[in-house]
């Protein structure tokens, strides 16, 4: 079945070849190239057929299909021998260049005899000599064959490297890589890195470079103590080769790098991202390279005791680490043996053994902002995190073995509100779920139904903590029924009260934010009244239950105050808190005394009295130090830190929060909201000018939330971390973080909010653009613009995305598509105005068109500016005030710049002078001086250089320099003074 309509003429065929050439290498491009060759044969014209065959051979070569590349080249060579005159200079150059491709392809196939490889090199030499071409490319291939076979390469290297390059030599970057690998094979890491320096610095590149060199340089960099540089190159280099079948070896070396730096979990994530390589790499040599690296990773994971982890592998079955390791071991050994048999050496088996035997080079190297271990990849990790990883090591050993003791201990800790109760309940939950569980016949622990109710209550509290209030209601109600059957009336009342409060927390549907807050506040008031009635109707309750009910009552009114923001509702909260504290002191309930003081401090804060809140929290801190409970101290310090942030004392806030985080480490993680502590510390760090530290806290906060099952909170925090990362210029870190997030199973399964996922993708697209990957950024922006077009409830966001997309398309020179997307942005803007954004988009499109197309683009550029003028008029009529300069000022400046780009210098100067008038004279304050100086500079350049009126230009520039100097804007003076000096020198 054809993938596209058959071209009906040679012109259509050549256009189809050009379009196919823009596609990424892979099955789609290869199949289309095969079809286009079939089409070319029907035209009975040699030149279109030559072009089609060249495209097909390239698709095979870079699609990792070496068996077919020589066959296509044989057809090209036959055409050249029969009709040399149809090969112009460019086609002839390509033909002789591709002798090297065939040599590479034949080496990659172990079924091709070594004699045939040597025969092909002889053919290449003869053809080059006959054509009068230099032989350096031939000697390069002879050297590579010697390396492949495992022969002494000294002479072969000198015969190649000592010759002058020719037009058919490999590019500079590729030859640098080969020279560096020669040094590397000799054990000279330092010399190899010196040779690689131009490629690793980005000064030399090609289709395969620097990705190939980077992958080889990672381990030498580690061995020579340049771990930070290796990390940097890993992040950038991996992105250049991932999922690419023709770069399977490069991908493998990144997996190996992860395995040898304590990043096994990241290695498995990258392996999952590249699972296509198991089935799409047709080159046996590339397979051997890739599978050896995969085995390095899997053996490392298995040796660390995680052989049972699920892992991505060959399609058609589920794999564990141990199972896939055994599979790739067998395949890798078989491939190495086939090459060695063909070559008559043991080179490939020996190299493979060296890689597999290599010990880790570093215990740990933080490669990405998501520092994850192998435990984090275990199935069901989120569900058991608080039981296993977050359990206090002290308590893990203190959980009683006896069932009656364990139940009694769990209930006693639960009554106290002690966080170690969770470990006991978790152990009981495991025991009860076992097939051989037998409930003890002990009146002291009660019936089986009561134990089930206890476990349901614990599960309900967990559900509420992660924001799943609907599940919490169901679980509490079910527990209440079981408590009733078990004859525990006090627990029935408490469970039903908890259900009432959880029900009030369930978000409403279909209402706007204001209405939703009003509905929730009313529901909380009703829940409070219902809890009061429950408590009054149940006399004789145990003190700990009375204390919890009083705490629920105070909490209900406190959350109502927080929801409504109505400070007149603070008095009832204080009254309930006073009642709770008096009762708790009378009955010796330390946990509830602390809870009352926390609620009082929070209520002061919500009422706007931050100093009073600090006084209360300081009193609590003193009480906790003397009376406990100790596990409330991190929580109290966390609240104190937030209060200090409100009082704008970031240094004190940071100290409190850091101490709270330190103390929290002594308790199970779910005893303290460590995610909140990390998030607040991030805010404090930003106020203190420590953004890198803030970034670390944001990612830790997100990871804790993710482990606790708070997926939405986690991804929102990750989104903030990614944006901060981008703002800091850490582009590769940003992209790596987002790639890891977008590969999460919840994202792939569509379980995460689609707008949040779109936000992550948008930040990634911006990061790609900031990293100069215009092609990838354009593809991502275009996809987001198409998707957001369906957001009927949020046209403003679509306007923003479409406007950015239009500018990216313009930067890529695709002005027709840019115009179409800009029109969609304008349509969305009409529904939800984004005046400044749309004006920026239109002005930027005008600038790009004039800059790239010159006079031919003037009409289109002016059309964009005219549209921007209408947007400015509408903004002024609507009373819109932009940040910084007015839209009219920006528009006048852009008219000037556009006219300058196309050579209309008189018009350019007129508009620039208009912009200067609209800007007004700069003042002493920073802000507008830079824009004014740039406008003066461009005016001076247009007038003095292009209109050749140096005298008035100098008057303009000198006056501006004097003005800016007097105001203290010395930095802004520099480009003006430099231009004035240039005009004087030329005059």
mmCIF file with all atom_site columns, C-alpha atoms in Angstrom, residues 570-744:
data_model
loop_
_atom_site.group_PDB
_atom_site.id
_atom_site.type_symbol
_atom_site.label_atom_id
_atom_site.label_alt_id
_atom_site.label_comp_id
_atom_site.label_asym_id
_atom_site.label_entity_id
_atom_site.label_seq_id
_atom_site.pdbx_PDB_ins_code
_atom_site.Cartn_x
_atom_site.Cartn_y
_atom_site.Cartn_z
_atom_site.occupancy
_atom_site.B_iso_or_equiv
_atom_site.pdbx_formal_charge
_atom_site.auth_seq_id
_atom_site.auth_comp_id
_atom_site.auth_asym_id
_atom_site.auth_atom_id
_atom_site.pdbx_PDB_model_num
ATOM 1   C CA . UNK A 1 570 ? -12.143 34.091 62.894 1.00 0.00 ? 570 UNK A CA 1
ATOM 2   C CA . UNK A 1 571 ? -13.908 34.554 66.255 1.00 0.00 ? 571 UNK A CA 1
ATOM 3   C CA . UNK A 1 572 ? -15.778 31.207 66.138 1.00 0.00 ? 572 UNK A CA 1
ATOM 4   C CA . UNK A 1 573 ? -12.500 29.486 65.285 1.00 0.00 ? 573 UNK A CA 1
ATOM 5   C CA . UNK A 1 574 ? -10.749 31.007 68.287 1.00 0.00 ? 574 UNK A CA 1
ATOM 6   C CA . UNK A 1 575 ? -13.672 29.955 70.503 1.00 0.00 ? 575 UNK A CA 1
ATOM 7   C CA . UNK A 1 576 ? -13.436 26.338 69.323 1.00 0.00 ? 576 UNK A CA 1
ATOM 8   C CA . UNK A 1 577 ? -9.647  26.358 69.705 1.00 0.00 ? 577 UNK A CA 1
ATOM 9   C CA . UNK A 1 578 ? -9.930  27.651 73.281 1.00 0.00 ? 578 UNK A CA 1
ATOM 10  C CA . UNK A 1 579 ? -12.431 24.899 74.066 1.00 0.00 ? 579 UNK A CA 1
ATOM 11  C CA . UNK A 1 580 ? -10.127 22.269 72.566 1.00 0.00 ? 580 UNK A CA 1
ATOM 12  C CA . UNK A 1 581 ? -7.034  23.495 74.423 1.00 0.00 ? 581 UNK A CA 1
ATOM 13  C CA . UNK A 1 582 ? -8.804  23.714 77.797 1.00 0.00 ? 582 UNK A CA 1
ATOM 14  C CA . UNK A 1 583 ? -10.175 20.173 77.401 1.00 0.00 ? 583 UNK A CA 1
ATOM 15  C CA . UNK A 1 584 ? -6.821  18.791 76.220 1.00 0.00 ? 584 UNK A CA 1
ATOM 16  C CA . UNK A 1 585 ? -4.889  20.316 79.133 1.00 0.00 ? 585 UNK A CA 1
ATOM 17  C CA . UNK A 1 586 ? -7.455  19.017 81.630 1.00 0.00 ? 586 UNK A CA 1
ATOM 18  C CA . UNK A 1 587 ? -7.184  15.476 80.273 1.00 0.00 ? 587 UNK A CA 1
ATOM 19  C CA . UNK A 1 588 ? -3.438  15.483 79.542 1.00 0.00 ? 588 UNK A CA 1
ATOM 20  C CA . UNK A 1 589 ? -3.815  15.159 75.749 1.00 0.00 ? 589 UNK A CA 1
ATOM 21  C CA . UNK A 1 590 ? -0.463  16.620 74.663 1.00 0.00 ? 590 UNK A CA 1
ATOM 22  C CA . UNK A 1 591 ? -1.104  16.027 70.976 1.00 0.00 ? 591 UNK A CA 1
ATOM 23  C CA . UNK A 1 592 ? -4.380  17.980 71.085 1.00 0.00 ? 592 UNK A CA 1
ATOM 24  C CA . UNK A 1 593 ? -2.835  20.830 73.099 1.00 0.00 ? 593 UNK A CA 1
ATOM 25  C CA . UNK A 1 594 ? -0.243  21.192 70.366 1.00 0.00 ? 594 UNK A CA 1
ATOM 26  C CA . UNK A 1 595 ? -2.926  20.905 67.708 1.00 0.00 ? 595 UNK A CA 1
ATOM 27  C CA . UNK A 1 596 ? -4.937  23.686 69.363 1.00 0.00 ? 596 UNK A CA 1
ATOM 28  C CA . UNK A 1 597 ? -1.933  26.012 69.460 1.00 0.00 ? 597 UNK A CA 1
ATOM 29  C CA . UNK A 1 598 ? -1.136  25.266 65.809 1.00 0.00 ? 598 UNK A CA 1
ATOM 30  C CA . UNK A 1 599 ? -4.727  26.065 64.880 1.00 0.00 ? 599 UNK A CA 1
ATOM 31  C CA . UNK A 1 600 ? -4.647  29.305 66.897 1.00 0.00 ? 600 UNK A CA 1
ATOM 32  C CA . UNK A 1 601 ? -1.421  30.442 65.216 1.00 0.00 ? 601 UNK A CA 1
ATOM 33  C CA . UNK A 1 602 ? -2.857  29.593 61.810 1.00 0.00 ? 602 UNK A CA 1
ATOM 34  C CA . UNK A 1 603 ? -6.035  31.499 62.574 1.00 0.00 ? 603 UNK A CA 1
ATOM 35  C CA . UNK A 1 604 ? -4.056  34.582 63.576 1.00 0.00 ? 604 UNK A CA 1
ATOM 36  C CA . UNK A 1 605 ? -2.205  34.322 60.269 1.00 0.00 ? 605 UNK A CA 1
ATOM 37  C CA . UNK A 1 606 ? -5.426  33.974 58.261 1.00 0.00 ? 606 UNK A CA 1
ATOM 38  C CA . UNK A 1 607 ? -6.775  37.004 60.129 1.00 0.00 ? 607 UNK A CA 1
ATOM 39  C CA . UNK A 1 608 ? -3.774  39.050 59.016 1.00 0.00 ? 608 UNK A CA 1
ATOM 40  C CA . UNK A 1 609 ? -2.105  39.278 62.438 1.00 0.00 ? 609 UNK A CA 1
ATOM 41  C CA . UNK A 1 610 ? 1.240   37.683 61.642 1.00 0.00 ? 610 UNK A CA 1
ATOM 42  C CA . UNK A 1 611 ? 3.083   38.994 64.744 1.00 0.00 ? 611 UNK A CA 1
ATOM 43  C CA . UNK A 1 612 ? 0.459   37.403 67.013 1.00 0.00 ? 612 UNK A CA 1
ATOM 44  C CA . UNK A 1 613 ? 0.794   34.188 65.052 1.00 0.00 ? 613 UNK A CA 1
ATOM 45  C CA . UNK A 1 614 ? 4.567   34.210 65.644 1.00 0.00 ? 614 UNK A CA 1
ATOM 46  C CA . UNK A 1 615 ? 4.053   34.772 69.392 1.00 0.00 ? 615 UNK A CA 1
ATOM 47  C CA . UNK A 1 616 ? 1.697   31.789 69.534 1.00 0.00 ? 616 UNK A CA 1
ATOM 48  C CA . UNK A 1 617 ? 3.990   29.519 67.520 1.00 0.00 ? 617 UNK A CA 1
ATOM 49  C CA . UNK A 1 618 ? 6.949   30.508 69.737 1.00 0.00 ? 618 UNK A CA 1
ATOM 50  C CA . UNK A 1 619 ? 4.923   29.542 72.796 1.00 0.00 ? 619 UNK A CA 1
ATOM 51  C CA . UNK A 1 620 ? 4.128   26.226 71.130 1.00 0.00 ? 620 UNK A CA 1
ATOM 52  C CA . UNK A 1 621 ? 7.776   25.656 70.304 1.00 0.00 ? 621 UNK A CA 1
ATOM 53  C CA . UNK A 1 622 ? 8.713   26.116 73.959 1.00 0.00 ? 622 UNK A CA 1
ATOM 54  C CA . UNK A 1 623 ? 5.934   23.787 75.090 1.00 0.00 ? 623 UNK A CA 1
ATOM 55  C CA . UNK A 1 624 ? 6.917   21.100 72.594 1.00 0.00 ? 624 UNK A CA 1
ATOM 56  C CA . UNK A 1 625 ? 10.486  21.227 73.862 1.00 0.00 ? 625 UNK A CA 1
ATOM 57  C CA . UNK A 1 626 ? 9.304   20.495 77.407 1.00 0.00 ? 626 UNK A CA 1
ATOM 58  C CA . UNK A 1 627 ? 6.059   18.521 77.036 1.00 0.00 ? 627 UNK A CA 1
ATOM 59  C CA . UNK A 1 628 ? 6.050   17.150 73.484 1.00 0.00 ? 628 UNK A CA 1
ATOM 60  C CA . UNK A 1 629 ? 4.900   15.628 71.296 1.00 0.00 ? 629 UNK A CA 1
ATOM 61  C CA . UNK A 1 630 ? 8.287   15.823 69.594 1.00 0.00 ? 630 UNK A CA 1
ATOM 62  C CA . UNK A 1 631 ? 6.893   14.929 66.167 1.00 0.00 ? 631 UNK A CA 1
ATOM 63  C CA . UNK A 1 632 ? 4.930   18.205 66.121 1.00 0.00 ? 632 UNK A CA 1
ATOM 64  C CA . UNK A 1 633 ? 8.094   20.314 66.337 1.00 0.00 ? 633 UNK A CA 1
ATOM 65  C CA . UNK A 1 634 ? 8.942   20.075 62.591 1.00 0.00 ? 634 UNK A CA 1
ATOM 66  C CA . UNK A 1 635 ? 5.365   21.083 61.808 1.00 0.00 ? 635 UNK A CA 1
ATOM 67  C CA . UNK A 1 636 ? 5.559   24.053 64.181 1.00 0.00 ? 636 UNK A CA 1
ATOM 68  C CA . UNK A 1 637 ? 8.871   25.185 62.685 1.00 0.00 ? 637 UNK A CA 1
ATOM 69  C CA . UNK A 1 638 ? 7.382   24.847 59.224 1.00 0.00 ? 638 UNK A CA 1
ATOM 70  C CA . UNK A 1 639 ? 4.515   27.158 60.149 1.00 0.00 ? 639 UNK A CA 1
ATOM 71  C CA . UNK A 1 640 ? 6.928   29.586 61.799 1.00 0.00 ? 640 UNK A CA 1
ATOM 72  C CA . UNK A 1 641 ? 9.002   29.636 58.621 1.00 0.00 ? 641 UNK A CA 1
ATOM 73  C CA . UNK A 1 642 ? 5.950   30.437 56.519 1.00 0.00 ? 642 UNK A CA 1
ATOM 74  C CA . UNK A 1 643 ? 5.013   33.233 58.930 1.00 0.00 ? 643 UNK A CA 1
ATOM 75  C CA . UNK A 1 644 ? 8.508   34.687 58.612 1.00 0.00 ? 644 UNK A CA 1
ATOM 76  C CA . UNK A 1 645 ? 8.150   34.592 54.845 1.00 0.00 ? 645 UNK A CA 1
ATOM 77  C CA . UNK A 1 646 ? 4.965   36.601 55.263 1.00 0.00 ? 646 UNK A CA 1
ATOM 78  C CA . UNK A 1 647 ? 6.900   39.045 57.434 1.00 0.00 ? 647 UNK A CA 1
ATOM 79  C CA . UNK A 1 648 ? 9.556   39.216 54.691 1.00 0.00 ? 648 UNK A CA 1
ATOM 80  C CA . UNK A 1 649 ? 12.354  37.831 56.806 1.00 0.00 ? 649 UNK A CA 1
ATOM 81  C CA . UNK A 1 650 ? 13.615  35.182 54.417 1.00 0.00 ? 650 UNK A CA 1
ATOM 82  C CA . UNK A 1 651 ? 16.792  34.460 56.379 1.00 0.00 ? 651 UNK A CA 1
ATOM 83  C CA . UNK A 1 652 ? 14.910  33.561 59.592 1.00 0.00 ? 652 UNK A CA 1
ATOM 84  C CA . UNK A 1 653 ? 12.348  31.654 57.531 1.00 0.00 ? 653 UNK A CA 1
ATOM 85  C CA . UNK A 1 654 ? 15.101  29.613 55.902 1.00 0.00 ? 654 UNK A CA 1
ATOM 86  C CA . UNK A 1 655 ? 16.644  28.790 59.289 1.00 0.00 ? 655 UNK A CA 1
ATOM 87  C CA . UNK A 1 656 ? 13.292  27.645 60.724 1.00 0.00 ? 656 UNK A CA 1
ATOM 88  C CA . UNK A 1 657 ? 12.378  25.576 57.705 1.00 0.00 ? 657 UNK A CA 1
ATOM 89  C CA . UNK A 1 658 ? 15.805  23.975 57.459 1.00 0.00 ? 658 UNK A CA 1
ATOM 90  C CA . UNK A 1 659 ? 15.672  23.030 61.135 1.00 0.00 ? 659 UNK A CA 1
ATOM 91  C CA . UNK A 1 660 ? 12.168  21.648 60.663 1.00 0.00 ? 660 UNK A CA 1
ATOM 92  C CA . UNK A 1 661 ? 13.407  19.528 57.778 1.00 0.00 ? 661 UNK A CA 1
ATOM 93  C CA . UNK A 1 662 ? 16.345  18.290 59.830 1.00 0.00 ? 662 UNK A CA 1
ATOM 94  C CA . UNK A 1 663 ? 14.092  17.250 62.724 1.00 0.00 ? 663 UNK A CA 1
ATOM 95  C CA . UNK A 1 664 ? 11.600  15.640 60.358 1.00 0.00 ? 664 UNK A CA 1
ATOM 96  C CA . UNK A 1 665 ? 14.242  13.106 59.337 1.00 0.00 ? 665 UNK A CA 1
ATOM 97  C CA . UNK A 1 666 ? 13.863  11.437 62.742 1.00 0.00 ? 666 UNK A CA 1
ATOM 98  C CA . UNK A 1 667 ? 10.249  10.483 62.022 1.00 0.00 ? 667 UNK A CA 1
ATOM 99  C CA . UNK A 1 668 ? 8.387   8.529  59.358 1.00 0.00 ? 668 UNK A CA 1
ATOM 100 C CA . UNK A 1 669 ? 8.050   10.812 56.347 1.00 0.00 ? 669 UNK A CA 1
ATOM 101 C CA . UNK A 1 670 ? 4.262   10.849 56.480 1.00 0.00 ? 670 UNK A CA 1
ATOM 102 C CA . UNK A 1 671 ? 4.406   12.253 60.029 1.00 0.00 ? 671 UNK A CA 1
ATOM 103 C CA . UNK A 1 672 ? 5.540   15.591 58.625 1.00 0.00 ? 672 UNK A CA 1
ATOM 104 C CA . UNK A 1 673 ? 4.647   17.280 55.361 1.00 0.00 ? 673 UNK A CA 1
ATOM 105 C CA . UNK A 1 674 ? 8.229   17.282 54.090 1.00 0.00 ? 674 UNK A CA 1
ATOM 106 C CA . UNK A 1 675 ? 7.041   18.201 50.596 1.00 0.00 ? 675 UNK A CA 1
ATOM 107 C CA . UNK A 1 676 ? 5.633   21.424 52.048 1.00 0.00 ? 676 UNK A CA 1
ATOM 108 C CA . UNK A 1 677 ? 8.865   22.094 53.938 1.00 0.00 ? 677 UNK A CA 1
ATOM 109 C CA . UNK A 1 678 ? 10.913  21.683 50.775 1.00 0.00 ? 678 UNK A CA 1
ATOM 110 C CA . UNK A 1 679 ? 8.493   23.896 48.836 1.00 0.00 ? 679 UNK A CA 1
ATOM 111 C CA . UNK A 1 680 ? 8.643   26.653 51.443 1.00 0.00 ? 680 UNK A CA 1
ATOM 112 C CA . UNK A 1 681 ? 12.423  26.383 51.576 1.00 0.00 ? 681 UNK A CA 1
ATOM 113 C CA . UNK A 1 682 ? 12.480  26.882 47.825 1.00 0.00 ? 682 UNK A CA 1
ATOM 114 C CA . UNK A 1 683 ? 10.535  30.107 48.274 1.00 0.00 ? 683 UNK A CA 1
ATOM 115 C CA . UNK A 1 684 ? 12.906  31.286 51.008 1.00 0.00 ? 684 UNK A CA 1
ATOM 116 C CA . UNK A 1 685 ? 15.915  30.487 48.827 1.00 0.00 ? 685 UNK A CA 1
ATOM 117 C CA . UNK A 1 686 ? 14.494  32.541 45.969 1.00 0.00 ? 686 UNK A CA 1
ATOM 118 C CA . UNK A 1 687 ? 14.072  35.534 48.294 1.00 0.00 ? 687 UNK A CA 1
ATOM 119 C CA . UNK A 1 688 ? 17.653  35.051 49.431 1.00 0.00 ? 688 UNK A CA 1
ATOM 120 C CA . UNK A 1 689 ? 18.975  34.957 45.863 1.00 0.00 ? 689 UNK A CA 1
ATOM 121 C CA . UNK A 1 690 ? 19.870  31.257 45.920 1.00 0.00 ? 690 UNK A CA 1
ATOM 122 C CA . UNK A 1 691 ? 17.938  29.901 42.943 1.00 0.00 ? 691 UNK A CA 1
ATOM 123 C CA . UNK A 1 692 ? 19.986  26.725 42.462 1.00 0.00 ? 692 UNK A CA 1
ATOM 124 C CA . UNK A 1 693 ? 19.258  25.689 46.033 1.00 0.00 ? 693 UNK A CA 1
ATOM 125 C CA . UNK A 1 694 ? 15.601  26.575 45.463 1.00 0.00 ? 694 UNK A CA 1
ATOM 126 C CA . UNK A 1 695 ? 15.559  24.319 42.421 1.00 0.00 ? 695 UNK A CA 1
ATOM 127 C CA . UNK A 1 696 ? 16.872  21.394 44.456 1.00 0.00 ? 696 UNK A CA 1
ATOM 128 C CA . UNK A 1 697 ? 14.140  21.884 47.074 1.00 0.00 ? 697 UNK A CA 1
ATOM 129 C CA . UNK A 1 698 ? 11.427  22.112 44.428 1.00 0.00 ? 698 UNK A CA 1
ATOM 130 C CA . UNK A 1 699 ? 12.406  18.816 42.854 1.00 0.00 ? 699 UNK A CA 1
ATOM 131 C CA . UNK A 1 700 ? 12.623  17.113 46.253 1.00 0.00 ? 700 UNK A CA 1
ATOM 132 C CA . UNK A 1 701 ? 9.207   18.467 47.162 1.00 0.00 ? 701 UNK A CA 1
ATOM 133 C CA . UNK A 1 702 ? 7.736   17.117 43.960 1.00 0.00 ? 702 UNK A CA 1
ATOM 134 C CA . UNK A 1 703 ? 9.321   13.693 44.360 1.00 0.00 ? 703 UNK A CA 1
ATOM 135 C CA . UNK A 1 704 ? 7.947   13.349 47.913 1.00 0.00 ? 704 UNK A CA 1
ATOM 136 C CA . UNK A 1 705 ? 4.464   14.276 46.701 1.00 0.00 ? 705 UNK A CA 1
ATOM 137 C CA . UNK A 1 706 ? 4.739   11.773 43.862 1.00 0.00 ? 706 UNK A CA 1
ATOM 138 C CA . UNK A 1 707 ? 5.761   8.994  46.243 1.00 0.00 ? 707 UNK A CA 1
ATOM 139 C CA . UNK A 1 708 ? 2.843   9.918  48.517 1.00 0.00 ? 708 UNK A CA 1
ATOM 140 C CA . UNK A 1 709 ? 0.393   9.577  45.637 1.00 0.00 ? 709 UNK A CA 1
ATOM 141 C CA . UNK A 1 710 ? -0.210  13.345 45.344 1.00 0.00 ? 710 UNK A CA 1
ATOM 142 C CA . UNK A 1 711 ? 0.340   13.242 41.614 1.00 0.00 ? 711 UNK A CA 1
ATOM 143 C CA . UNK A 1 712 ? -1.268  16.582 40.717 1.00 0.00 ? 712 UNK A CA 1
ATOM 144 C CA . UNK A 1 713 ? 0.685   18.482 43.373 1.00 0.00 ? 713 UNK A CA 1
ATOM 145 C CA . UNK A 1 714 ? 3.883   16.732 42.307 1.00 0.00 ? 714 UNK A CA 1
ATOM 146 C CA . UNK A 1 715 ? 3.567   17.610 38.635 1.00 0.00 ? 715 UNK A CA 1
ATOM 147 C CA . UNK A 1 716 ? 2.605   21.207 39.393 1.00 0.00 ? 716 UNK A CA 1
ATOM 148 C CA . UNK A 1 717 ? 5.767   21.549 41.476 1.00 0.00 ? 717 UNK A CA 1
ATOM 149 C CA . UNK A 1 718 ? 7.823   19.875 38.773 1.00 0.00 ? 718 UNK A CA 1
ATOM 150 C CA . UNK A 1 719 ? 6.397   22.367 36.291 1.00 0.00 ? 719 UNK A CA 1
ATOM 151 C CA . UNK A 1 720 ? 7.613   25.225 38.505 1.00 0.00 ? 720 UNK A CA 1
ATOM 152 C CA . UNK A 1 721 ? 11.003  23.540 38.828 1.00 0.00 ? 721 UNK A CA 1
ATOM 153 C CA . UNK A 1 722 ? 11.312  23.135 35.073 1.00 0.00 ? 722 UNK A CA 1
ATOM 154 C CA . UNK A 1 723 ? 10.448  26.800 34.500 1.00 0.00 ? 723 UNK A CA 1
ATOM 155 C CA . UNK A 1 724 ? 12.979  27.907 37.108 1.00 0.00 ? 724 UNK A CA 1
ATOM 156 C CA . UNK A 1 725 ? 15.562  25.643 35.510 1.00 0.00 ? 725 UNK A CA 1
ATOM 157 C CA . UNK A 1 726 ? 14.921  27.296 32.160 1.00 0.00 ? 726 UNK A CA 1
ATOM 158 C CA . UNK A 1 727 ? 15.067  30.779 33.714 1.00 0.00 ? 727 UNK A CA 1
ATOM 159 C CA . UNK A 1 728 ? 18.479  29.884 35.137 1.00 0.00 ? 728 UNK A CA 1
ATOM 160 C CA . UNK A 1 729 ? 19.742  28.924 31.694 1.00 0.00 ? 729 UNK A CA 1
ATOM 161 C CA . UNK A 1 730 ? 20.084  25.242 32.613 1.00 0.00 ? 730 UNK A CA 1
ATOM 162 C CA . UNK A 1 731 ? 18.487  24.213 29.352 1.00 0.00 ? 731 UNK A CA 1
ATOM 163 C CA . UNK A 1 732 ? 19.655  20.609 29.197 1.00 0.00 ? 732 UNK A CA 1
ATOM 164 C CA . UNK A 1 733 ? 18.673  20.000 32.816 1.00 0.00 ? 733 UNK A CA 1
ATOM 165 C CA . UNK A 1 734 ? 15.243  21.410 32.038 1.00 0.00 ? 734 UNK A CA 1
ATOM 166 C CA . UNK A 1 735 ? 14.767  19.190 28.994 1.00 0.00 ? 735 UNK A CA 1
ATOM 167 C CA . UNK A 1 736 ? 16.018  16.087 30.807 1.00 0.00 ? 736 UNK A CA 1
ATOM 168 C CA . UNK A 1 737 ? 13.626  16.728 33.705 1.00 0.00 ? 737 UNK A CA 1
ATOM 169 C CA . UNK A 1 738 ? 10.658  17.208 31.393 1.00 0.00 ? 738 UNK A CA 1
ATOM 170 C CA . UNK A 1 739 ? 11.545  14.183 29.269 1.00 0.00 ? 739 UNK A CA 1
ATOM 171 C CA . UNK A 1 740 ? 11.573  12.079 32.427 1.00 0.00 ? 740 UNK A CA 1
ATOM 172 C CA . UNK A 1 741 ? 8.214   13.469 33.559 1.00 0.00 ? 741 UNK A CA 1
ATOM 173 C CA . UNK A 1 742 ? 6.534   13.073 30.194 1.00 0.00 ? 742 UNK A CA 1
ATOM 174 C CA . UNK A 1 743 ? 7.683   9.443  30.110 1.00 0.00 ? 743 UNK A CA 1
ATOM 175 C CA . UNK A 1 744 ? 5.863   8.685  33.382 1.00 0.00 ? 744 UNK A CA 1
#
